[in-house]
PDB file of C-alpha atoms in Angstrom:
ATOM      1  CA  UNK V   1     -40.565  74.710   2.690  1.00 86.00           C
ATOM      2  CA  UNK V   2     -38.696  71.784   4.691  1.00 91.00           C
ATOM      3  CA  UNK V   3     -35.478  70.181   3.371  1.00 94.00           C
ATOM      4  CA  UNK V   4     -35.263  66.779   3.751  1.00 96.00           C
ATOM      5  CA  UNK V   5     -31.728  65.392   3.384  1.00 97.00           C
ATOM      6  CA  UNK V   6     -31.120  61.569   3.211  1.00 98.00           C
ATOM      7  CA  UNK V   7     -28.225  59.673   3.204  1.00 97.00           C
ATOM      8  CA  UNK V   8     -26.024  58.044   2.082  1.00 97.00           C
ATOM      9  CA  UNK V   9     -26.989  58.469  -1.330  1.00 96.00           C
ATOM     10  CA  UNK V  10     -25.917  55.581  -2.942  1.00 97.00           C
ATOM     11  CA  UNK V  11     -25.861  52.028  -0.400  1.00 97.00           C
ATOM     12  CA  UNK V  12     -24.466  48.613  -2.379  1.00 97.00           C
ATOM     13  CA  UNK V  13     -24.942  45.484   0.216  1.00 96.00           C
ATOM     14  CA  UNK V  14     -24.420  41.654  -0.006  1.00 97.00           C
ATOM     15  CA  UNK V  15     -27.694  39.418   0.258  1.00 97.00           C
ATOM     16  CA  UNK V  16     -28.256  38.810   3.600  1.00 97.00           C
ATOM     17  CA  UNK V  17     -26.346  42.239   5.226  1.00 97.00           C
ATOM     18  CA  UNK V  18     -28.129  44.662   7.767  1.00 97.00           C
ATOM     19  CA  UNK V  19     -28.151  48.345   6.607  1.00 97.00           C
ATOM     20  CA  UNK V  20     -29.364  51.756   8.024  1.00 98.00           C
ATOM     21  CA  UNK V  21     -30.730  54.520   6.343  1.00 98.00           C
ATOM     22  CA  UNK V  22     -31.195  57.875   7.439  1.00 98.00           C
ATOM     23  CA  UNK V  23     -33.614  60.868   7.213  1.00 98.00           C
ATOM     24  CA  UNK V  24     -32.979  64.707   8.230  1.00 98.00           C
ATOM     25  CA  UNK V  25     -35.362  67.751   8.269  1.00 97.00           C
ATOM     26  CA  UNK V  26     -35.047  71.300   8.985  1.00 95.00           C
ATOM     27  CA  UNK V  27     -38.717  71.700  10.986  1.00 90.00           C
ATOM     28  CA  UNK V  28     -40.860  70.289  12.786  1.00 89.00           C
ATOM     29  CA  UNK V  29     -43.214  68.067  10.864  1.00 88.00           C
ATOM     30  CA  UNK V  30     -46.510  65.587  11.886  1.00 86.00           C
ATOM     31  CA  UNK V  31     -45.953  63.549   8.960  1.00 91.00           C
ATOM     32  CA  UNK V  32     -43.221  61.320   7.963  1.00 95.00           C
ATOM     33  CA  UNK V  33     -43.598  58.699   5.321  1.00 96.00           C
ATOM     34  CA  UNK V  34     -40.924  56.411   4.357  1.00 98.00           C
ATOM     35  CA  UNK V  35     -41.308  54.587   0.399  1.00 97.00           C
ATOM     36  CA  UNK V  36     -39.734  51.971  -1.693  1.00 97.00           C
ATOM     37  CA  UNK V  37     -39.727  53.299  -5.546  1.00 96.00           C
ATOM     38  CA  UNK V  38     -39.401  49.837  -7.232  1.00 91.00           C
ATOM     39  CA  UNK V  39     -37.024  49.427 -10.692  1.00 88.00           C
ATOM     40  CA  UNK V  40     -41.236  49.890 -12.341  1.00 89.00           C
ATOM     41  CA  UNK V  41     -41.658  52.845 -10.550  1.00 91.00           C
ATOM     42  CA  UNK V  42     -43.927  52.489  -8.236  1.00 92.00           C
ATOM     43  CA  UNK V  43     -43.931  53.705  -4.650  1.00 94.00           C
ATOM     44  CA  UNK V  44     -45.099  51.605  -2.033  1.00 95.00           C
ATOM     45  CA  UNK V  45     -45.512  52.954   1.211  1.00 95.00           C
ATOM     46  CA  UNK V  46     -43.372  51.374   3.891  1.00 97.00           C
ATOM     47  CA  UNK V  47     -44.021  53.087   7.309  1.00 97.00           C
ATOM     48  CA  UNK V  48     -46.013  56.311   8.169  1.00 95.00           C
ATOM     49  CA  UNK V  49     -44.384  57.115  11.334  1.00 95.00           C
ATOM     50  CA  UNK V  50     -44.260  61.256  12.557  1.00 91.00           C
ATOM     51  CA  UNK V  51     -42.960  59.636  15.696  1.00 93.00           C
ATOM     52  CA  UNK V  52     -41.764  56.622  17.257  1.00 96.00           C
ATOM     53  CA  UNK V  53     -40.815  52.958  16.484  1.00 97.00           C
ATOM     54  CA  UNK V  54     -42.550  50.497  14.350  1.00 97.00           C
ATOM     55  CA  UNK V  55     -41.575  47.369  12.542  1.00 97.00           C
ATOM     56  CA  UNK V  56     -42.769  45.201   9.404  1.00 96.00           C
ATOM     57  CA  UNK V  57     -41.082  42.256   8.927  1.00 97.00           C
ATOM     58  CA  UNK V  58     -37.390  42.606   7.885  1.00 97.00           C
ATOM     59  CA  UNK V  59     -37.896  46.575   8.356  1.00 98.00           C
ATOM     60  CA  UNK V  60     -38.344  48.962  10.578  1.00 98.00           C
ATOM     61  CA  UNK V  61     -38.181  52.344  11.749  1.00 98.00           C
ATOM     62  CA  UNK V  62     -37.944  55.202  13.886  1.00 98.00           C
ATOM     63  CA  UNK V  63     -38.739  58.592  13.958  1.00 97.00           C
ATOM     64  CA  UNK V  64     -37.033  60.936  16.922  1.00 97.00           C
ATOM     65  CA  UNK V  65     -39.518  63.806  16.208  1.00 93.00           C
ATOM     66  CA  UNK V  66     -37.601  66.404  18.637  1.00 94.00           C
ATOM     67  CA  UNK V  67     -34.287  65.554  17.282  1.00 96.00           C
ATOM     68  CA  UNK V  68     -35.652  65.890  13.470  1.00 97.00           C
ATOM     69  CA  UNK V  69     -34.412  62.662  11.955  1.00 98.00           C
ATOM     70  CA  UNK V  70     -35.885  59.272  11.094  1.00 98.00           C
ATOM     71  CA  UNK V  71     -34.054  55.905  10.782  1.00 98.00           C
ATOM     72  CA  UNK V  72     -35.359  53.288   8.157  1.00 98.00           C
ATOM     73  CA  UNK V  73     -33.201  49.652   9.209  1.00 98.00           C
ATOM     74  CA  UNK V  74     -33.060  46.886   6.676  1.00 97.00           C
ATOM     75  CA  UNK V  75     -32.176  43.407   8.001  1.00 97.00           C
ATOM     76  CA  UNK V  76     -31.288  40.314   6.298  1.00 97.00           C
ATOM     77  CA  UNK V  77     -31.114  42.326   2.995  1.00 97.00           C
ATOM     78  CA  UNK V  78     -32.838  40.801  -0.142  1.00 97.00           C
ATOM     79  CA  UNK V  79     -32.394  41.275  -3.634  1.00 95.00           C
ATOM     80  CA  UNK V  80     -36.035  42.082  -3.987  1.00 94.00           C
ATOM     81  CA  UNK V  81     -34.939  45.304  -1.431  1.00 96.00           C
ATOM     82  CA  UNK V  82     -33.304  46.972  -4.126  1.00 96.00           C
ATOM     83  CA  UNK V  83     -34.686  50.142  -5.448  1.00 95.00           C
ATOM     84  CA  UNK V  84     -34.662  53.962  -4.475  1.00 96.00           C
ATOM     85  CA  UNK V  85     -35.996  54.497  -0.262  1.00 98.00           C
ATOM     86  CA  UNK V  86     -37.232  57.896  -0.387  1.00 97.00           C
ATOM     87  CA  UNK V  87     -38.237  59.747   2.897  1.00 97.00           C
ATOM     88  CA  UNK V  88     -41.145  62.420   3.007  1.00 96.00           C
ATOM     89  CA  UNK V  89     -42.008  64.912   5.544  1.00 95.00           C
ATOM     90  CA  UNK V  90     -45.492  67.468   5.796  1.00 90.00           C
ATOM     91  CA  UNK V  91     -44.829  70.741   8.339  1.00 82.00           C
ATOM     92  CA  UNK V  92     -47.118  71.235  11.234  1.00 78.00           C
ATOM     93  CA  UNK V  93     -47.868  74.873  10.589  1.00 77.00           C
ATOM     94  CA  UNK V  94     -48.997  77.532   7.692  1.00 75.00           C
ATOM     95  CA  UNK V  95     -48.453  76.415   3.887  1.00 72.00           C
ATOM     96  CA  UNK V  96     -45.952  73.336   5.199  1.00 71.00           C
ATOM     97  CA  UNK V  97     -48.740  71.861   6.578  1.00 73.00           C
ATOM     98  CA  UNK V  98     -50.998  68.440   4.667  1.00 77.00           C
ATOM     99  CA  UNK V  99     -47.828  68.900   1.642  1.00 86.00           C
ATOM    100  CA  UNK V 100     -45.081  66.378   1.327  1.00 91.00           C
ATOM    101  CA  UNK V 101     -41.564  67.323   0.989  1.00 93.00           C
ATOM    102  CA  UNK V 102     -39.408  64.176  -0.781  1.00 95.00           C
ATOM    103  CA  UNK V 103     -35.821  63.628   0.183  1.00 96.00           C
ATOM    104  CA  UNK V 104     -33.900  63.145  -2.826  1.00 95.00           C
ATOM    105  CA  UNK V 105     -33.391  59.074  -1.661  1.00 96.00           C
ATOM    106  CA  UNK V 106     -31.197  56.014  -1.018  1.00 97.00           C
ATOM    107  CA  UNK V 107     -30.369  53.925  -4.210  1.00 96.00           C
ATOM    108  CA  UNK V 108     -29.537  50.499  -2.439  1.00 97.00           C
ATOM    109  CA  UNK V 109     -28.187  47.718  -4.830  1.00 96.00           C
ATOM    110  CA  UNK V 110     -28.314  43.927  -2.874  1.00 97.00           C
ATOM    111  CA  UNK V 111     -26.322  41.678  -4.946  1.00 96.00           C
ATOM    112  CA  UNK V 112     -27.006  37.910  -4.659  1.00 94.00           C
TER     113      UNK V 112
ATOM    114  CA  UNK C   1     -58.433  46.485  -8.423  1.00 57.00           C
ATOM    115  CA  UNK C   2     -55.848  49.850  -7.480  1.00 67.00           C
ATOM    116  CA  UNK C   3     -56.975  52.541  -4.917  1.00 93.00           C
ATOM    117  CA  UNK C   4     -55.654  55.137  -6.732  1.00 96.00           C
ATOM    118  CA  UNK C   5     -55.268  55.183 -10.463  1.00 97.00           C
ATOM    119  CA  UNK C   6     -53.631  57.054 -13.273  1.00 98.00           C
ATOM    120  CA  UNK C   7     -54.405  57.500 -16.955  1.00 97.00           C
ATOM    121  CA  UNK C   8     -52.462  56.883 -19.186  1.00 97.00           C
ATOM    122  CA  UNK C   9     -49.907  55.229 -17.699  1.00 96.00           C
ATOM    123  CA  UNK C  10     -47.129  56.177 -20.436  1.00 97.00           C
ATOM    124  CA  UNK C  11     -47.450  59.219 -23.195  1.00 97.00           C
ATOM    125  CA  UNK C  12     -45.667  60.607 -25.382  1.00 97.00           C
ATOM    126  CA  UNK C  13     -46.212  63.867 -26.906  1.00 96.00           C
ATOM    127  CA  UNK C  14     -44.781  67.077 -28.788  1.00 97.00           C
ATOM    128  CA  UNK C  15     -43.640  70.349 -27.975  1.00 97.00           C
ATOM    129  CA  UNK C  16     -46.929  72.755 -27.854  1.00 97.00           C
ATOM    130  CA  UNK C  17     -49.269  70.022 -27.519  1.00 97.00           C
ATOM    131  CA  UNK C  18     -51.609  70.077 -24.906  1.00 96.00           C
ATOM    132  CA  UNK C  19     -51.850  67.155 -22.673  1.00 96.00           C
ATOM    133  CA  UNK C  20     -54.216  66.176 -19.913  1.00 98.00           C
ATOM    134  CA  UNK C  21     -53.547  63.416 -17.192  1.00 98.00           C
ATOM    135  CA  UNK C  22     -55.672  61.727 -15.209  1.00 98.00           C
ATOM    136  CA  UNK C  23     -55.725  60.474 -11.372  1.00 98.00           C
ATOM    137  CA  UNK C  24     -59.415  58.734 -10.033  1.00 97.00           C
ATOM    138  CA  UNK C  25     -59.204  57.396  -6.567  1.00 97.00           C
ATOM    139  CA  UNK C  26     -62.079  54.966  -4.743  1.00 95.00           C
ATOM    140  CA  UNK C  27     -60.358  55.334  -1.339  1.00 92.00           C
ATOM    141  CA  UNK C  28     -63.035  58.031  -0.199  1.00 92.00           C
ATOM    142  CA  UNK C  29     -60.120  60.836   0.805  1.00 92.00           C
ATOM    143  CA  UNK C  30     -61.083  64.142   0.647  1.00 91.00           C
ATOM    144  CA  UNK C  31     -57.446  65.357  -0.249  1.00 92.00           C
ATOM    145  CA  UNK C  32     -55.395  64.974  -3.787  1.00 95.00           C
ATOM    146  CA  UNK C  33     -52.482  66.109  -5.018  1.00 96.00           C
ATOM    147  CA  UNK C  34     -50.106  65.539  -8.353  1.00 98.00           C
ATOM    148  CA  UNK C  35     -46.161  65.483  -8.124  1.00 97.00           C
ATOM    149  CA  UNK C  36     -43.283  65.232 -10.367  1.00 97.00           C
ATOM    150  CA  UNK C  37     -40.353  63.295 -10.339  1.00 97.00           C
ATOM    151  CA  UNK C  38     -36.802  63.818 -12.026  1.00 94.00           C
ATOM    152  CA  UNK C  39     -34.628  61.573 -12.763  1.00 87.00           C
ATOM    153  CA  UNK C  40     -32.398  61.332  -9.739  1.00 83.00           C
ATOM    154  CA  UNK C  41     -34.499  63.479  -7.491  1.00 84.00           C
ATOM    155  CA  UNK C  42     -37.678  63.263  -5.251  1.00 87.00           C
ATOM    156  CA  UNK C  43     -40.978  63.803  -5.968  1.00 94.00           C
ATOM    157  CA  UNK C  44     -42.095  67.756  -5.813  1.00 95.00           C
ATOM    158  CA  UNK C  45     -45.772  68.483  -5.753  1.00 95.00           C
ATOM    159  CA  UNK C  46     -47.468  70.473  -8.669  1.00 96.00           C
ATOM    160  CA  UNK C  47     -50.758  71.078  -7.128  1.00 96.00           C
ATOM    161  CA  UNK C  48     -53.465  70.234  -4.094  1.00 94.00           C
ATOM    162  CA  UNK C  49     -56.642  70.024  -3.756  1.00 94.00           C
ATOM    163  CA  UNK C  50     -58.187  69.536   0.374  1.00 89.00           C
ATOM    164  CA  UNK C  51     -61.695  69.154  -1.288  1.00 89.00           C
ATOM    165  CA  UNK C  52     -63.911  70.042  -4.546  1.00 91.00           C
ATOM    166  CA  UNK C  53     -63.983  73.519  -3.914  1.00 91.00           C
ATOM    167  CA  UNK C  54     -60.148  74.059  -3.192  1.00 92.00           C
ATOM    168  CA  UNK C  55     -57.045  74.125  -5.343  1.00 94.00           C
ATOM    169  CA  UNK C  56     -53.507  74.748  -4.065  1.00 93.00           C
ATOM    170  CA  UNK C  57     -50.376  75.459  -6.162  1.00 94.00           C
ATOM    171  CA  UNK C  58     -47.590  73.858  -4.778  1.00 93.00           C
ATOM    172  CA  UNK C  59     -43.750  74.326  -5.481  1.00 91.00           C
ATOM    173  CA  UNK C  60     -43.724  73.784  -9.446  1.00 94.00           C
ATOM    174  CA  UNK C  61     -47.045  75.076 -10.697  1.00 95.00           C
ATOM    175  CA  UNK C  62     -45.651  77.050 -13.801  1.00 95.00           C
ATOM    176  CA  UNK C  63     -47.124  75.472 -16.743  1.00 95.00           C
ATOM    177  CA  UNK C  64     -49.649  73.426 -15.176  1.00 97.00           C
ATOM    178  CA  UNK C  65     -53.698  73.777 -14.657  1.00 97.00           C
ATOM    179  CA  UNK C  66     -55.479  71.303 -12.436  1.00 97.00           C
ATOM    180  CA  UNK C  67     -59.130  70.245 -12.279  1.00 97.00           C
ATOM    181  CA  UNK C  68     -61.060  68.334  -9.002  1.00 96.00           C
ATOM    182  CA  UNK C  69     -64.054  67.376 -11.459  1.00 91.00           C
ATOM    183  CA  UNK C  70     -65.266  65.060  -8.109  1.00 94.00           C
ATOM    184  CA  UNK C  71     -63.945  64.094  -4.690  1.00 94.00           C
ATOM    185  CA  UNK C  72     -62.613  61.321  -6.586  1.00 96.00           C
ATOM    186  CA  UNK C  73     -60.980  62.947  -9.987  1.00 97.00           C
ATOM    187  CA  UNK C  74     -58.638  65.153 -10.036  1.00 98.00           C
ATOM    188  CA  UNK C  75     -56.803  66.285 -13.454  1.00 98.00           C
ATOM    189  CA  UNK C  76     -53.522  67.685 -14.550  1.00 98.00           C
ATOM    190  CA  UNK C  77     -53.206  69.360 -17.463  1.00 98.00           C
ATOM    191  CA  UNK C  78     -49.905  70.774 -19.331  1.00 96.00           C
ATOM    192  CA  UNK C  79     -51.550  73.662 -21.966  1.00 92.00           C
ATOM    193  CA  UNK C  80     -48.653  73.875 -24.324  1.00 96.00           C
ATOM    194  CA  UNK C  81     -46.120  70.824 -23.617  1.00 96.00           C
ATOM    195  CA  UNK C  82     -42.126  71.701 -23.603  1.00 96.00           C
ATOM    196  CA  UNK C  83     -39.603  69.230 -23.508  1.00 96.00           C
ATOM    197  CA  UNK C  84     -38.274  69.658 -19.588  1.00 95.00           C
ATOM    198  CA  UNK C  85     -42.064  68.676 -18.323  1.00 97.00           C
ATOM    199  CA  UNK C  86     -40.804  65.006 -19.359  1.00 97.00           C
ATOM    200  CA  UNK C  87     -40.998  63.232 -16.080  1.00 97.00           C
ATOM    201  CA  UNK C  88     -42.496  60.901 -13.869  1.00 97.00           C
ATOM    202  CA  UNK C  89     -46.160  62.121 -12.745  1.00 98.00           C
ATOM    203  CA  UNK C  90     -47.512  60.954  -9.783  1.00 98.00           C
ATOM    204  CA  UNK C  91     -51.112  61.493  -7.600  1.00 98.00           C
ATOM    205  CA  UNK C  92     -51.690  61.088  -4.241  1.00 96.00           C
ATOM    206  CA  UNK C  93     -54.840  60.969  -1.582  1.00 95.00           C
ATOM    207  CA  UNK C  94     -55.162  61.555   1.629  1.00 91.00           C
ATOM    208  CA  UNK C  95     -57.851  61.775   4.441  1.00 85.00           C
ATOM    209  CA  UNK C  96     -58.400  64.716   6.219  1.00 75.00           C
ATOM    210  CA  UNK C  97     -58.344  64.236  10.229  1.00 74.00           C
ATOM    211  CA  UNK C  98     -58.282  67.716  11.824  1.00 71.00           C
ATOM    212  CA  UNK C  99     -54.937  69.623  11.674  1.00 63.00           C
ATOM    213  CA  UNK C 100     -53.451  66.296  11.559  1.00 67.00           C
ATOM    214  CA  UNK C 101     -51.292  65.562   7.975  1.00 67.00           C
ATOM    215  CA  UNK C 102     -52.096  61.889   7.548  1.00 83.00           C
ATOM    216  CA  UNK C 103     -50.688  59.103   5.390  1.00 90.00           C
ATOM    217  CA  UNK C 104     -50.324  59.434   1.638  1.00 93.00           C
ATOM    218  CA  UNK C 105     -51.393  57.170  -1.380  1.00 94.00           C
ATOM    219  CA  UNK C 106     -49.945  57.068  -4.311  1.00 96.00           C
ATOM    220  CA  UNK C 107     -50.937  56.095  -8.060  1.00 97.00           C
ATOM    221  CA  UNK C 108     -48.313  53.982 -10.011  1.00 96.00           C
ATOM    222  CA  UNK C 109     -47.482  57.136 -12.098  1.00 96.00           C
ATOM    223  CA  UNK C 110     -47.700  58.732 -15.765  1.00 97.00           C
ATOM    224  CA  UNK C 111     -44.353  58.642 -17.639  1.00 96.00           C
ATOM    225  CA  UNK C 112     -44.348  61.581 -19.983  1.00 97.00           C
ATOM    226  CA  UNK C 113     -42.095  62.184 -22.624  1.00 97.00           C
ATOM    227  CA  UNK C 114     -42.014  65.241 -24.885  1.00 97.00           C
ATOM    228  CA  UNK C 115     -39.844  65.619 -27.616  1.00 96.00           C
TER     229      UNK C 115
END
């Protein structure tokens, strides 16, 4: 399989403060999926990005495929943002390839 | 109403009981799959299915059967329940596009609990 290491593990910001969270992955992948797991649960898909730069809003982020890492920013940090990030990756080749592998996530805390 | 749903959306059960979950999708995608969460940890996928006719295992199929009943069901079922298959239970879709692994969709999840 791929390992998928994120970090830091554990992020606790003030309302309002920018963060960066980060994604690392042993192979070379054409799928990388970044999530917010709510305090209910639920996942909710943030950015699907196997390469590249995009941005939604407060968020954004960027995948440097060749390097193996992907970078998930956070600006002007709500309370609403807390919640586990997780970051996913699918292989390009053999029995990698169409499965997601799940880092094991950021728990970010924004206090008011 | 949800793209992807999951039924029921809590149980809980006993040890040796035999418990089904369920995961219908109106997205259209040809691919499904069902993943696990434990507490502190990501999500680790059970089985797949790339269409009707095909069924993956995946890293943690021990203990689990599957069944794609339609492009849009697909089942998990845990035979004779023990008490470390307590977890979060999550499906997912996708569409197929070539070689190409494409974005995933997820359900809002079964929480399972078997004492």
């Amino acid at each position: 399989g791929i390992q998928v290491e994120q970090s830091p593990p554990d992020l606790i910001l003030q309302e309002g403060a920018n963060s960066t969270l980060r994604c690392n992955f042993s192979d070379s992948v054409n799928n990388l999926q970044w999530f917010h797991q709510n305090p209910w649960g639920q996942l909710i898909n943030l950015f699907y990005i196997p390469s590249g730069t995009k941005q939604n809003g407060r968020l954004s982020a960027t995948t440097v495929a060749t390097e193996r890492y992907s970078l998930l920013y956070i600006s002007s940090s709500q309370t609403t943002d807390s919640g586990v990030y997780f970051c996913a990756v699918a292989g390009n080749r053999g029995s990698t390839l169409g499965r997601l592998y799940f880092g094991r996530g950021t728990q970010l805390t924004v206090w008011p | 109403d949800a793209d992807v749903t999951q039924t029921p959306r809590n149980r809980i059960t006993k040890t040796g009981k035999r418990i089904m979950l369920e995961c219908s999708q109106t997205k259209g995608h040809d691919r499904m799959y069902w993943y696990r969460q434990d507490p502190g940890l990501g999500l680790r996928l059970i089985y797949y299915s790339f269409d009707v006719k095909d069924i993956n295992k995946g890293e943690i199929s021990d203990g689990y059967s599957v069944s794609r009943q339609a492009q849009a069901k697909f089942s998990l079922s845990l035979e004779s329940a023990i008490p470390n298959q307590t977890a979060l239970y999550f499906c997912a879709t996708s569409v197929t596009t070539g070689s190409q692994s494409t974005e995933q969709f997820f359900g809002p999840g079964t929480r399972l609990t078997v004492l």
